Every structure is written in C-alpha cells, then in structure tokens.
mmCIF file of C-alpha atoms in Angstrom:
data_model
loop_
_atom_site.group_PDB
_atom_site.id
_atom_site.type_symbol
_atom_site.label_atom_id
_atom_site.label_comp_id
_atom_site.label_asym_id
_atom_site.label_seq_id
_atom_site.Cartn_x
_atom_site.Cartn_y
_atom_site.Cartn_z
ATOM 1 C CA MET A 1 -20.659 -19.293 -8.607
ATOM 2 C CA PRO A 2 -17.814 -18.187 -6.294
ATOM 3 C CA ALA A 3 -16.952 -14.644 -5.348
ATOM 4 C CA LEU A 4 -13.692 -13.181 -6.636
ATOM 5 C CA ALA A 5 -12.340 -13.308 -3.062
ATOM 6 C CA GLU A 6 -12.880 -17.088 -3.005
ATOM 7 C CA VAL A 7 -11.051 -17.578 -6.298
ATOM 8 C CA ILE A 8 -8.171 -15.474 -5.013
ATOM 9 C CA ALA A 9 -8.056 -17.550 -1.813
ATOM 10 C CA ALA A 10 -7.687 -20.741 -3.879
ATOM 11 C CA LEU A 11 -4.914 -19.203 -5.984
ATOM 12 C CA GLU A 12 -3.071 -17.889 -2.947
ATOM 13 C CA GLN A 13 -3.199 -21.273 -1.265
ATOM 14 C CA ALA A 14 -1.409 -22.682 -4.313
ATOM 15 C CA TYR A 15 0.850 -19.655 -4.835
ATOM 16 C CA PRO A 16 1.367 -18.038 -1.406
ATOM 17 C CA PRO A 17 2.091 -14.289 -1.739
ATOM 18 C CA GLU A 18 4.821 -14.589 0.890
ATOM 19 C CA LEU A 19 6.892 -16.559 -1.632
ATOM 20 C CA ALA A 20 7.110 -13.470 -3.873
ATOM 21 C CA GLU A 21 10.382 -11.578 -4.097
ATOM 22 C CA SER A 22 10.503 -8.285 -2.195
ATOM 23 C CA TRP A 23 10.618 -6.257 -5.425
ATOM 24 C CA ASP A 24 7.624 -7.984 -6.966
ATOM 25 C CA ALA A 25 4.018 -6.808 -7.301
ATOM 26 C CA VAL A 26 1.578 -9.691 -6.961
ATOM 27 C CA GLY A 27 -2.099 -9.954 -6.089
ATOM 28 C CA LEU A 28 -5.291 -8.182 -7.131
ATOM 29 C CA VAL A 29 -4.665 -5.232 -9.451
ATOM 30 C CA CYS A 30 -8.285 -4.257 -9.998
ATOM 31 C CA GLY A 31 -11.687 -5.774 -9.298
ATOM 32 C CA ASP A 32 -14.228 -6.072 -6.491
ATOM 33 C CA PRO A 33 -13.550 -9.097 -4.247
ATOM 34 C CA ALA A 34 -17.292 -9.326 -3.502
ATOM 35 C CA GLU A 35 -18.311 -9.720 -7.161
ATOM 36 C CA ASN A 36 -19.116 -13.182 -8.506
ATOM 37 C CA VAL A 37 -16.915 -14.933 -11.045
ATOM 38 C CA ASP A 38 -18.168 -17.485 -13.522
ATOM 39 C CA LYS A 39 -15.508 -17.208 -16.255
ATOM 40 C CA VAL A 40 -11.719 -16.843 -15.944
ATOM 41 C CA LEU A 41 -8.996 -16.326 -18.533
ATOM 42 C CA PHE A 42 -5.442 -17.470 -17.733
ATOM 43 C CA CYS A 43 -2.483 -15.907 -19.549
ATOM 44 C CA VAL A 44 1.179 -15.007 -19.202
ATOM 45 C CA ASP A 45 0.922 -11.320 -20.094
ATOM 46 C CA PRO A 46 -1.854 -8.836 -19.220
ATOM 47 C CA VAL A 47 -1.637 -6.929 -22.496
ATOM 48 C CA GLU A 48 -4.030 -5.544 -25.110
ATOM 49 C CA GLU A 49 -4.497 -8.915 -26.820
ATOM 50 C CA THR A 50 -5.397 -10.835 -23.678
ATOM 51 C CA VAL A 51 -7.596 -8.038 -22.327
ATOM 52 C CA ASP A 52 -9.439 -8.115 -25.673
ATOM 53 C CA GLU A 53 -9.806 -11.881 -25.340
ATOM 54 C CA ALA A 54 -11.184 -11.633 -21.809
ATOM 55 C CA ILE A 55 -13.686 -8.880 -22.618
ATOM 56 C CA ASP A 56 -14.817 -10.480 -25.885
ATOM 57 C CA GLY A 57 -15.228 -13.836 -24.150
ATOM 58 C CA GLY A 58 -17.213 -12.499 -21.213
ATOM 59 C CA ALA A 59 -14.652 -13.280 -18.504
ATOM 60 C CA GLN A 60 -14.920 -11.551 -15.123
ATOM 61 C CA LEU A 61 -11.317 -12.309 -14.180
ATOM 62 C CA ILE A 62 -7.894 -12.480 -15.808
ATOM 63 C CA VAL A 63 -5.270 -14.497 -13.956
ATOM 64 C CA ALA A 64 -1.892 -13.436 -15.361
ATOM 65 C CA HIS A 65 1.640 -14.453 -14.520
ATOM 66 C CA HIS A 66 3.335 -11.140 -15.230
ATOM 67 C CA PRO A 67 2.351 -8.082 -13.195
ATOM 68 C CA LEU A 68 0.771 -5.185 -15.048
ATOM 69 C CA LEU A 69 2.171 -2.581 -12.628
ATOM 70 C CA LEU A 70 5.532 -4.009 -11.560
ATOM 71 C CA ARG A 71 7.210 -0.663 -11.003
ATOM 72 C CA GLY A 72 5.694 2.009 -8.791
ATOM 73 C CA VAL A 73 3.276 4.369 -10.505
ATOM 74 C CA HIS A 74 1.684 7.638 -9.400
ATOM 75 C CA GLY A 75 -1.396 7.280 -11.570
ATOM 76 C CA VAL A 76 -3.107 5.267 -14.278
ATOM 77 C CA PRO A 77 -4.332 7.902 -16.776
ATOM 78 C CA ALA A 78 -6.242 6.453 -19.702
ATOM 79 C CA ASP A 79 -3.843 8.057 -22.178
ATOM 80 C CA SER A 80 -0.961 5.839 -20.971
ATOM 81 C CA THR A 81 -0.488 2.263 -22.165
ATOM 82 C CA LYS A 82 -1.051 0.549 -18.839
ATOM 83 C CA GLY A 83 -3.575 3.092 -17.623
ATOM 84 C CA ARG A 84 -5.660 2.440 -20.723
ATOM 85 C CA LEU A 85 -5.744 -1.271 -19.868
ATOM 86 C CA VAL A 86 -6.770 -0.587 -16.270
ATOM 87 C CA HIS A 87 -9.606 1.671 -17.445
ATOM 88 C CA ARG A 88 -10.778 -0.901 -19.993
ATOM 89 C CA LEU A 89 -10.775 -3.665 -17.372
ATOM 90 C CA ILE A 90 -12.726 -1.626 -14.837
ATOM 91 C CA ARG A 91 -15.282 -0.424 -17.390
ATOM 92 C CA ALA A 92 -15.843 -3.999 -18.580
ATOM 93 C CA GLY A 93 -16.098 -5.381 -15.040
ATOM 94 C CA VAL A 94 -13.026 -7.607 -15.479
ATOM 95 C CA ALA A 95 -10.751 -8.145 -12.496
ATOM 96 C CA LEU A 96 -7.001 -8.707 -12.873
ATOM 97 C CA TYR A 97 -4.998 -10.926 -10.529
ATOM 98 C CA CYS A 98 -1.252 -11.542 -10.932
ATOM 99 C CA ALA A 99 0.859 -14.399 -9.540
ATOM 100 C CA HIS A 100 4.495 -13.838 -10.477
ATOM 101 C CA THR A 101 7.547 -14.832 -8.416
ATOM 102 C CA ASN A 102 5.274 -16.483 -5.853
ATOM 103 C CA ALA A 103 4.156 -18.802 -8.681
ATOM 104 C CA ASP A 104 7.807 -19.240 -9.696
ATOM 105 C CA SER A 105 8.799 -20.463 -6.228
ATOM 106 C CA ALA A 106 5.652 -22.411 -5.318
ATOM 107 C CA SER A 107 5.578 -26.199 -5.423
ATOM 108 C CA PRO A 108 4.192 -26.996 -7.893
ATOM 109 C CA GLY A 109 4.864 -23.793 -9.770
ATOM 110 C CA VAL A 110 5.989 -22.342 -13.078
ATOM 111 C CA SER A 111 9.087 -24.505 -13.494
ATOM 112 C CA ASP A 112 7.189 -27.674 -12.549
ATOM 113 C CA ALA A 113 4.808 -26.945 -15.411
ATOM 114 C CA LEU A 114 7.750 -26.416 -17.784
ATOM 115 C CA ALA A 115 9.420 -29.633 -16.604
ATOM 116 C CA GLU A 116 6.194 -31.604 -17.018
ATOM 117 C CA ALA A 117 5.699 -30.264 -20.549
ATOM 118 C CA ILE A 118 9.198 -31.433 -21.494
ATOM 119 C CA GLY A 119 8.611 -34.865 -19.976
ATOM 120 C CA LEU A 120 10.811 -34.626 -16.897
ATOM 121 C CA THR A 121 10.246 -36.247 -13.533
ATOM 122 C CA VAL A 122 10.924 -33.468 -11.027
ATOM 123 C CA LEU A 123 13.459 -34.215 -8.285
ATOM 124 C CA GLY A 124 13.553 -30.839 -6.529
ATOM 125 C CA PRO A 125 14.205 -27.094 -6.870
ATOM 126 C CA LEU A 126 17.248 -25.711 -8.659
ATOM 127 C CA ASP A 127 17.639 -22.876 -6.136
ATOM 128 C CA PRO A 128 15.769 -24.082 -3.045
ATOM 129 C CA ARG A 129 14.411 -21.923 -0.271
ATOM 130 C CA GLU A 130 14.985 -22.920 3.361
ATOM 131 C CA ASP A 131 12.212 -25.516 3.279
ATOM 132 C CA GLY A 132 14.002 -27.423 0.492
ATOM 133 C CA VAL A 133 10.755 -27.817 -1.436
ATOM 134 C CA THR A 134 9.936 -24.380 -2.821
ATOM 135 C CA GLY A 135 12.320 -22.193 -4.789
ATOM 136 C CA ILE A 136 13.283 -21.090 -8.273
ATOM 137 C CA GLY A 137 13.755 -23.629 -11.067
ATOM 138 C CA ARG A 138 13.549 -27.405 -11.010
ATOM 139 C CA ILE A 139 15.884 -30.343 -11.515
ATOM 140 C CA GLY A 140 14.416 -33.378 -13.226
ATOM 141 C CA GLU A 141 15.173 -36.513 -15.187
ATOM 142 C CA LEU A 142 14.135 -37.912 -18.527
ATOM 143 C CA PRO A 143 12.889 -41.507 -18.633
ATOM 144 C CA ALA A 144 16.058 -42.462 -20.551
ATOM 145 C CA PRO A 145 19.109 -40.657 -21.938
ATOM 146 C CA GLU A 146 18.848 -39.145 -25.407
ATOM 147 C CA PRO A 147 21.243 -37.168 -27.638
ATOM 148 C CA PHE A 148 21.309 -33.426 -27.102
ATOM 149 C CA SER A 149 20.068 -32.852 -30.657
ATOM 150 C CA ALA A 150 16.979 -34.962 -29.891
ATOM 151 C CA PHE A 151 16.488 -33.172 -26.576
ATOM 152 C CA VAL A 152 16.437 -29.767 -28.264
ATOM 153 C CA GLU A 153 13.772 -31.113 -30.645
ATOM 154 C CA ARG A 154 11.852 -32.444 -27.624
ATOM 155 C CA VAL A 155 11.767 -28.969 -26.064
ATOM 156 C CA ALA A 156 10.675 -27.384 -29.340
ATOM 157 C CA ASN A 157 7.821 -29.879 -29.707
ATOM 158 C CA ALA A 158 6.729 -29.464 -26.074
ATOM 159 C CA LEU A 159 6.276 -25.688 -26.100
ATOM 160 C CA PRO A 160 4.118 -23.367 -28.199
ATOM 161 C CA ARG A 161 5.650 -22.131 -31.425
ATOM 162 C CA THR A 162 7.416 -18.770 -31.442
ATOM 163 C CA GLU A 163 9.277 -16.984 -34.228
ATOM 164 C CA PRO A 164 12.689 -17.151 -32.482
ATOM 165 C CA GLY A 165 12.135 -20.874 -31.900
ATOM 166 C CA VAL A 166 14.355 -23.011 -29.685
ATOM 167 C CA TYR A 167 18.142 -23.016 -29.873
ATOM 168 C CA GLY A 168 20.814 -25.184 -28.281
ATOM 169 C CA ALA A 169 24.486 -24.850 -27.370
ATOM 170 C CA GLY A 170 26.390 -28.096 -26.896
ATOM 171 C CA ASP A 171 27.593 -31.307 -28.510
ATOM 172 C CA PRO A 172 24.664 -32.691 -30.569
ATOM 173 C CA GLY A 173 25.581 -36.246 -29.546
ATOM 174 C CA ARG A 174 25.971 -35.598 -25.825
ATOM 175 C CA PRO A 175 23.689 -37.902 -23.783
ATOM 176 C CA ILE A 176 21.067 -35.937 -21.833
ATOM 177 C CA ARG A 177 19.248 -37.425 -18.839
ATOM 178 C CA ARG A 178 19.408 -35.046 -15.874
ATOM 179 C CA VAL A 179 18.047 -31.596 -16.689
ATOM 180 C CA ALA A 180 17.539 -28.250 -14.944
ATOM 181 C CA VAL A 181 14.777 -25.872 -16.032
ATOM 182 C CA SER A 182 13.838 -22.357 -15.030
ATOM 183 C CA GLY A 183 10.793 -20.610 -16.452
ATOM 184 C CA GLY A 184 11.493 -17.005 -17.385
ATOM 185 C CA SER A 185 14.896 -15.286 -17.391
ATOM 186 C CA GLY A 186 17.301 -17.830 -15.934
ATOM 187 C CA ASP A 187 20.906 -17.134 -16.847
ATOM 188 C CA SER A 188 21.579 -15.922 -13.296
ATOM 189 C CA TYR A 189 21.240 -19.603 -12.289
ATOM 190 C CA LEU A 190 23.913 -20.961 -14.666
ATOM 191 C CA LYS A 191 26.309 -21.665 -11.798
ATOM 192 C CA ARG A 192 23.504 -23.392 -9.874
ATOM 193 C CA ALA A 193 22.831 -25.621 -12.858
ATOM 194 C CA THR A 194 26.526 -26.462 -13.144
ATOM 195 C CA ALA A 195 26.784 -27.246 -9.419
ATOM 196 C CA ALA A 196 23.738 -29.515 -9.722
ATOM 197 C CA GLY A 197 25.617 -31.684 -12.209
ATOM 198 C CA VAL A 198 22.876 -31.641 -14.818
ATOM 199 C CA ASP A 199 23.453 -32.509 -18.466
ATOM 200 C CA ALA A 200 21.378 -29.625 -19.853
ATOM 201 C CA TYR A 201 19.729 -26.428 -18.673
ATOM 202 C CA VAL A 202 16.542 -25.048 -20.257
ATOM 203 C CA THR A 203 15.609 -21.413 -19.676
ATOM 204 C CA ALA A 204 14.699 -18.142 -21.381
ATOM 205 C CA ASP A 205 16.455 -14.876 -22.222
ATOM 206 C CA LEU A 206 19.967 -16.326 -22.327
ATOM 207 C CA ARG A 207 22.374 -13.438 -22.819
ATOM 208 C CA HIS A 208 25.522 -13.585 -24.926
ATOM 209 C CA HIS A 209 28.169 -12.952 -22.276
ATOM 210 C CA PRO A 210 26.819 -15.108 -19.411
ATOM 211 C CA ALA A 211 26.166 -17.989 -21.833
ATOM 212 C CA GLY A 212 29.567 -17.640 -23.482
ATOM 213 C CA GLU A 213 31.410 -17.529 -20.162
ATOM 214 C CA HIS A 214 29.421 -20.551 -18.965
ATOM 215 C CA LEU A 215 30.356 -22.595 -22.037
ATOM 216 C CA ALA A 216 34.022 -21.535 -21.831
ATOM 217 C CA ASP A 217 34.379 -22.782 -18.249
ATOM 218 C CA ILE A 218 37.117 -25.397 -17.851
ATOM 219 C CA ALA A 219 34.723 -27.568 -15.820
ATOM 220 C CA GLU A 220 32.150 -29.794 -17.487
ATOM 221 C CA VAL A 221 29.070 -27.619 -17.795
ATOM 222 C CA PRO A 222 25.465 -28.263 -18.831
ATOM 223 C CA ALA A 223 24.502 -27.837 -22.454
ATOM 224 C CA LEU A 224 22.121 -24.904 -22.904
ATOM 225 C CA VAL A 225 18.656 -24.761 -24.432
ATOM 226 C CA GLY A 226 17.211 -21.304 -24.991
ATOM 227 C CA VAL A 227 13.518 -20.572 -25.422
ATOM 228 C CA THR A 228 11.483 -17.376 -25.362
ATOM 229 C CA HIS A 229 10.282 -15.983 -22.057
ATOM 230 C CA TRP A 230 6.603 -16.330 -22.961
ATOM 231 C CA ALA A 231 6.946 -19.925 -24.174
ATOM 232 C CA SER A 232 8.798 -21.008 -21.029
ATOM 233 C CA GLU A 233 6.006 -19.758 -18.765
ATOM 234 C CA TRP A 234 2.939 -20.549 -20.857
ATOM 235 C CA PRO A 235 2.588 -24.142 -19.480
ATOM 236 C CA TRP A 236 1.886 -22.595 -16.065
ATOM 237 C CA CYS A 237 -1.443 -21.247 -17.332
ATOM 238 C CA GLU A 238 -2.925 -24.741 -17.479
ATOM 239 C CA GLN A 239 -1.512 -25.532 -14.035
ATOM 240 C CA ALA A 240 -3.144 -22.408 -12.566
ATOM 241 C CA SER A 241 -6.447 -23.200 -14.257
ATOM 242 C CA ALA A 242 -6.327 -26.671 -12.692
ATOM 243 C CA VAL A 243 -6.048 -25.034 -9.260
ATOM 244 C CA VAL A 244 -9.319 -23.159 -9.800
ATOM 245 C CA ARG A 245 -10.959 -26.191 -11.430
ATOM 246 C CA ALA A 246 -10.157 -28.344 -8.393
ATOM 247 C CA ALA A 247 -11.391 -25.699 -5.957
ATOM 248 C CA PHE A 248 -14.768 -25.105 -7.589
ATOM 249 C CA ALA A 249 -15.613 -28.443 -9.193
ATOM 250 C CA GLY A 250 -16.697 -27.173 -12.573
ATOM 251 C CA ASN A 251 -18.683 -24.165 -11.310
ATOM 252 C CA VAL A 252 -16.357 -21.759 -13.106
ATOM 253 C CA ASP A 253 -15.741 -21.627 -16.868
ATOM 254 C CA LEU A 254 -11.959 -21.688 -17.379
ATOM 255 C CA HIS A 255 -10.002 -20.730 -20.487
ATOM 256 C CA VAL A 256 -6.240 -20.742 -21.140
ATOM 257 C CA SER A 257 -5.262 -18.085 -23.663
ATOM 258 C CA THR A 258 -3.484 -19.428 -26.726
ATOM 259 C CA ARG A 259 -2.734 -15.975 -28.096
ATOM 260 C CA CYS A 260 1.026 -15.647 -28.454
ATOM 261 C CA THR A 261 2.118 -12.517 -26.609
ATOM 262 C CA ASP A 262 5.794 -13.105 -27.292
ATOM 263 C CA PRO A 263 7.092 -9.744 -28.591
ATOM 264 C CA TRP A 264 9.120 -11.291 -31.435
ATOM 265 C CA THR A 265 6.935 -11.630 -34.530
ATOM 266 C CA LEU A 266 9.404 -11.949 -37.423
ATOM 267 C CA ARG A 267 12.484 -14.021 -38.118
ATOM 268 C CA ALA A 268 14.942 -13.671 -40.987
ATOM 269 C CA THR A 269 18.153 -15.444 -41.892
ATOM 270 C CA ARG A 270 20.871 -14.280 -44.238
ATOM 271 C CA THR A 271 20.380 -15.359 -47.826
ATOM 272 C CA GLU A 272 23.586 -16.770 -49.251
ATOM 273 C CA HIS A 273 24.520 -15.734 -52.803
#
C-alpha cells in the first residue's frame, strides 16, 4: 500500500497547489506523510458526519474539497468545533487533505465534474487563466437543444437530492444548448457567463441582488439555474477518487461519501387557505 506522501503526490499532480487562490488553505491539515494508506474517504466537507464516516469505516485519509482551517487560527483546542475534529482525526490516525480552489481551477476539476454530471461536452473554462486551459468554471454544450424547463429537470436529476432542490429563472420554453457551469458560489461570474453567450448558467449560492440585476439587464442574458453549494461540488468526489484509483491500480480502498452535508435540512412552503 502507498504512503500518505505518495497519495498526496498523485492528488497534487492532478490539482496543483499553485493553482489555489492566494487566500486559500489547501494541502495536508494533519497526518504523517510516512504512514501507509489503504483506505480513503472522499467528501466535500470535513465535518462531524464525514469524520464519523471515515473513523467508523477504517479510513486512514479523508480527501475533502473544503478546507477545515480556511481562516488563520492560533490554536486547535479540543473544546472548539474545529479543534475537536482535529483531535479526533489525530487520535484515530486519520489524515486530512484538502484540495479547494486548486481543484476548482484544475483541468479537469470541480466544474468539469459538474458539467459531466449534467451531460455537457466541455469546450473550455468560463474564466480562464493565462494558459487558456485551467481556470474557474466551464463552458459546455448539450448534445441537442432542449427547453429550459427540461434543462432544469436535467440538472435536478443529475445531482444528489437536497431540501432546497434546484430552481430556475428564465423562460420555460427557451431553447438551451450552450451552458456555463461553476461549482460552488458563482454569481461573481454572471458577467462572464453573459459575455460567453451561453443560454444558461448553473451555479450555487445565487444571491437576490446580483441575480435580479443580471436578469434585468437590457442585453440577452443566460437563464439561471441555482443549486446548493454542496450538490454542485459533490460530483468532484468521484473525479478525485478516480485520480487515486488510476495512480495505485486498486491497491487502495476508495469510498465517496454519500452523506449529505448540505446545511439546509428542512423545506416548507406556504399553505394556501
């Protein structure tokens, strides 16, 4: 079985740390690079539920998309939420590795996985870096045009179920063929999506004012499809597991967490009287 350092090397070849944003915190959070790894859990969020899953399942490594310690800390006392997780991981001999904005920008990366899940053929990044290949978001095409109402259903059926579900803003009959996607919070790329001339834009955490101003623009703008942050990034977990599978030819037991760590757990609608 490989050492943790070897698994990290495979992940960093796929998701180079230098692609991470300057504010980000990626890489090994805890764990001994010299220790062997024979079981890995892949997840979006390193939280209580996924740490439980890793420990209960006998994993030696969690590969998570979101950083546990994104903002600077001066300590990890066990009586704090994140400190408690760090202590549990260390006591159980479970390493934690995070690939965040480096996985967002990599090719293939988070948005490639989202595009593939929806059934798009990727054409290139939405917001490319200088190399024209890596960057945030992806632009892709469906095999054939379909009404916006059908496209929203397509997205809902492609991603794991969440209580908020999937919502759309646009003419239900509008033909959709060319699509932009961005895993995670993506309303800062609304103008990019418009400039790209796409028919629809799929992303998470769409806020009221940016979305409203986008839709009120006098230019023809993409229809919007909103999903939850967790759901938009969950397809990446299988992509990351495939990286390790290819590197170690079945010598590591790989598991993608299916535990929903989306924070929204209830949904209610007004009852009409």
